[in-house]
Short mmCIF file of C-alpha atoms in Angstrom, two decimals:
data_model
loop_
_atom_site.label_atom_id
_atom_site.label_comp_id
_atom_site.label_asym_id
_atom_site.label_seq_id
_atom_site.Cartn_x
_atom_site.Cartn_y
_atom_site.Cartn_z
CA MET M 28 -53.85 226.73 19.89
CA ASP M 29 -53.16 228.30 23.27
CA THR M 30 -53.76 225.90 26.12
CA LEU M 31 -55.71 226.74 29.24
CA LYS M 32 -54.18 223.79 31.11
CA GLY M 33 -53.47 224.77 34.71
CA GLN M 34 -55.92 227.66 34.70
CA PHE M 35 -59.34 228.07 36.29
CA LEU M 36 -62.68 228.26 34.57
CA VAL M 37 -65.09 230.47 36.51
CA ALA M 38 -68.78 230.06 35.68
CA THR M 39 -70.78 233.12 34.66
CA PRO M 40 -74.54 233.54 34.99
CA ASP M 41 -74.66 232.58 31.27
CA ILE M 42 -73.34 229.06 31.87
CA GLY M 43 -76.79 227.58 31.21
CA ASP M 44 -76.20 224.37 33.21
CA GLU M 45 -77.28 224.35 36.85
CA ARG M 46 -74.63 221.73 37.71
CA PHE M 47 -72.01 224.39 37.04
CA ALA M 48 -73.68 227.39 38.68
CA GLU M 49 -70.90 229.34 40.45
CA ALA M 50 -68.42 226.56 39.71
CA VAL M 51 -64.67 226.98 39.73
CA ILE M 52 -62.99 224.32 37.60
CA TYR M 53 -59.27 223.61 37.49
CA LEU M 54 -58.27 222.51 33.97
CA VAL M 55 -55.88 219.55 34.02
CA ALA M 56 -55.81 219.15 30.23
CA HIS M 57 -56.72 221.30 27.24
CA GLY M 58 -55.81 220.88 23.60
CA GLU M 59 -57.16 220.33 20.12
CA ASP M 60 -58.86 217.08 21.19
CA GLY M 61 -60.81 218.71 24.03
CA ALA M 62 -60.40 219.45 27.72
CA MET M 63 -60.67 217.88 31.15
CA GLY M 64 -61.10 219.61 34.50
CA LEU M 65 -62.17 219.17 38.10
CA VAL M 66 -64.67 221.31 40.01
CA VAL M 67 -62.77 222.51 43.07
CA ASN M 68 -65.41 224.45 45.00
CA GLN M 69 -68.33 222.03 45.38
CA PRO M 70 -67.72 219.74 48.36
CA MET M 71 -69.85 216.63 48.70
CA ASP M 72 -72.33 216.75 51.55
CA ASP M 73 -71.14 214.93 54.67
CA MET M 74 -68.18 213.26 52.96
CA HIS M 75 -64.59 213.69 54.00
CA LEU M 76 -61.33 212.17 52.89
CA SER M 77 -61.32 209.96 56.00
CA ASP M 78 -64.65 208.44 54.85
CA VAL M 79 -63.18 207.54 51.46
CA LEU M 80 -60.03 206.11 53.01
CA ALA M 81 -62.07 204.01 55.43
CA GLU M 82 -64.01 202.47 52.52
CA ILE M 83 -60.89 201.54 50.57
CA ASP M 84 -58.77 198.71 51.90
CA LEU M 85 -55.35 200.32 51.77
CA GLU M 86 -53.86 198.85 54.91
CA ASP M 87 -50.97 196.45 54.76
CA ASP M 88 -51.41 193.01 56.25
CA GLY M 89 -48.56 193.71 58.67
CA ASP M 90 -48.82 194.59 62.33
CA ASP M 91 -48.25 198.30 61.78
CA ALA M 92 -51.67 199.89 61.56
CA ILE M 93 -51.84 202.96 59.36
CA ARG M 94 -53.28 206.01 61.09
CA ILE M 95 -54.74 208.80 59.03
CA PRO M 96 -52.96 212.11 59.81
CA GLU M 97 -55.16 214.48 61.80
CA ARG M 98 -55.06 217.22 59.14
CA LEU M 99 -56.73 214.87 56.63
CA LEU M 100 -59.59 213.66 58.83
CA HIS M 101 -61.94 216.49 57.91
CA GLN M 102 -60.64 217.34 54.43
CA SER M 103 -63.59 217.68 52.05
CA VAL M 104 -64.17 215.46 49.04
CA PHE M 105 -65.29 217.45 46.00
CA LYS M 106 -67.80 216.79 43.23
CA GLY M 107 -65.20 216.86 40.47
CA GLY M 108 -67.79 216.75 37.72
CA PRO M 109 -70.65 214.77 36.22
CA VAL M 110 -68.50 212.26 34.30
CA ASP M 111 -67.60 208.95 36.01
CA SER M 112 -68.45 210.14 39.53
CA SER M 113 -67.18 206.91 41.08
CA ARG M 114 -63.62 207.61 39.92
CA GLY M 115 -61.31 209.56 42.19
CA PHE M 116 -58.68 212.13 41.25
CA VAL M 117 -56.19 213.79 43.57
CA LEU M 118 -54.86 217.21 42.67
CA HIS M 119 -51.75 217.82 44.71
CA THR M 120 -48.55 219.78 45.07
CA SER M 121 -45.59 218.63 43.02
CA ASP M 122 -43.58 217.52 46.06
CA TYR M 123 -45.30 214.16 45.53
CA PHE M 124 -44.76 212.65 42.08
CA ARG M 125 -44.64 209.01 40.93
CA ASP M 126 -43.48 208.20 37.40
CA GLY M 127 -46.22 206.45 35.51
CA ASN M 128 -48.88 207.42 38.08
CA SER M 129 -48.69 211.19 38.44
CA PHE M 130 -49.31 213.73 35.70
CA ALA M 131 -47.71 217.19 35.92
CA VAL M 132 -50.36 219.79 35.17
CA ASP M 133 -47.99 222.70 35.68
CA GLY M 134 -44.82 223.28 37.68
CA ASP M 135 -46.59 223.32 41.03
CA VAL M 136 -49.62 221.04 40.60
CA CYS M 137 -49.92 217.37 39.69
CA LEU M 138 -52.80 214.94 39.22
CA THR M 139 -52.73 211.34 40.41
CA ALA M 140 -55.63 208.94 39.90
CA THR M 141 -54.11 205.81 41.46
CA LEU M 142 -54.28 204.53 45.02
CA ASP M 143 -50.57 205.10 45.68
CA VAL M 144 -51.17 208.77 46.49
CA LEU M 145 -53.86 207.84 49.06
CA ARG M 146 -51.52 205.28 50.63
CA ALA M 147 -48.81 207.92 50.86
CA MET M 148 -51.25 210.41 52.40
CA MET M 149 -52.38 207.86 54.99
CA SER M 150 -48.81 207.14 56.03
CA GLY M 151 -47.88 210.83 56.27
CA LYS M 152 -45.65 210.68 53.17
CA GLY M 153 -48.05 212.33 50.76
CA PRO M 154 -48.06 215.79 49.22
CA ASP M 155 -48.02 218.96 51.31
CA ALA M 156 -51.40 219.97 49.89
CA SER M 157 -54.07 217.95 48.12
CA LEU M 158 -57.66 217.91 46.98
CA LEU M 159 -59.68 214.74 46.27
CA ALA M 160 -62.45 214.93 43.68
CA LEU M 161 -64.88 212.24 42.53
CA GLY M 162 -65.79 212.53 38.87
CA TYR M 163 -64.58 215.03 36.31
CA CYS M 164 -65.65 217.48 33.62
CA GLU M 165 -64.96 216.79 29.96
CA TRP M 166 -65.28 218.81 26.78
CA SER M 167 -65.00 217.45 23.25
CA ALA M 168 -62.89 219.18 20.60
CA GLY M 169 -64.02 222.80 20.25
CA GLN M 170 -66.76 222.54 22.89
CA LEU M 171 -64.97 224.53 25.61
CA GLU M 172 -63.91 227.18 23.12
CA ASN M 173 -67.55 227.58 22.09
CA GLU M 174 -68.65 227.90 25.72
CA LEU M 175 -65.99 230.58 26.22
CA ARG M 176 -67.20 232.47 23.12
CA THR M 177 -70.78 232.39 24.40
CA ASN M 178 -69.65 233.79 27.76
CA GLY M 179 -70.31 230.68 29.83
CA TRP M 180 -66.89 230.87 31.46
CA LEU M 181 -64.26 233.35 32.50
CA THR M 182 -60.66 232.18 32.81
CA ALA M 183 -58.44 232.92 35.80
CA ALA M 184 -54.71 232.41 36.27
CA PRO M 185 -53.34 229.50 38.33
CA SER M 186 -53.25 229.98 42.09
CA LYS M 187 -52.13 227.36 44.60
CA GLU M 188 -53.83 229.36 47.36
CA LEU M 189 -57.18 229.30 45.57
CA LEU M 190 -56.79 225.60 44.76
CA PHE M 191 -55.57 224.26 48.10
CA SER M 192 -55.85 226.84 50.89
CA LEU M 193 -59.15 228.66 50.63
CA PRO M 194 -62.36 227.14 51.98
CA ALA M 195 -64.65 225.91 49.20
CA SER M 196 -67.22 228.59 50.05
CA LYS M 197 -64.67 231.36 49.33
CA LYS M 198 -63.22 230.06 46.05
CA TYR M 199 -65.81 231.52 43.66
CA GLU M 200 -65.49 235.04 45.10
CA ALA M 201 -61.68 234.74 45.15
CA ALA M 202 -61.57 233.64 41.51
CA LEU M 203 -63.81 236.57 40.54
CA ALA M 204 -61.69 238.97 42.61
CA ALA M 205 -58.55 237.77 40.78
CA LEU M 206 -60.29 239.00 37.62
CA GLY M 207 -61.32 242.32 39.18
CA VAL M 208 -64.98 241.30 39.30
CA THR M 209 -67.50 240.72 42.10
CA ARG M 210 -70.81 238.86 42.10
CA ALA M 211 -72.57 242.22 42.07
CA THR M 212 -70.67 243.51 39.05
CA LEU M 213 -70.76 240.20 37.14
CA SER M 214 -73.33 240.94 34.47
CA PRO M 215 -75.66 238.19 33.29
CA VAL M 216 -75.33 239.80 29.84
CA ALA M 217 -71.93 239.98 28.20
CA GLY M 218 -70.60 240.57 24.73
CA ASN M 219 -67.63 239.86 22.52
CA ALA M 220 -65.45 242.53 21.00
#
């Protein structure tokens, strides 16, 4: 089985689930047992990384107060998916990696779901680029492959720029453009050869 780990799923008009309309999902795992991914283009309304950090008690008891770096204050928090929406996942560049806590998705992108990455980000020692998502998407064995066969998703190659640099509102169009498609040319009716 070829793995789609590290690639993007781009929703088509045939997706059939309004929660995923125009979604771009980064796949962090894909194999015979199923798949897991995070929606990377649906920011949560009025929620930023600084709001999440303020709610979590990450400060040391010492006298040195931790100050959130300016670049993180307005970083969006994304709706990662409908499963376990209270659980946070940080996709980040591989310059930050902790054995036992971080999972290498591909050579350039890692996933960490423990508080150590947030502590590092708050102290200015975190990854160069990151994206925080609450919740995730999950497919059972064969489910994603079936959705691909029924034209619910297109697949796009990995891109750090699409993942970390582009504004959320531009990611869907950019993912389509990487495939040579636009919204206007994306047909709601597709076929298999």
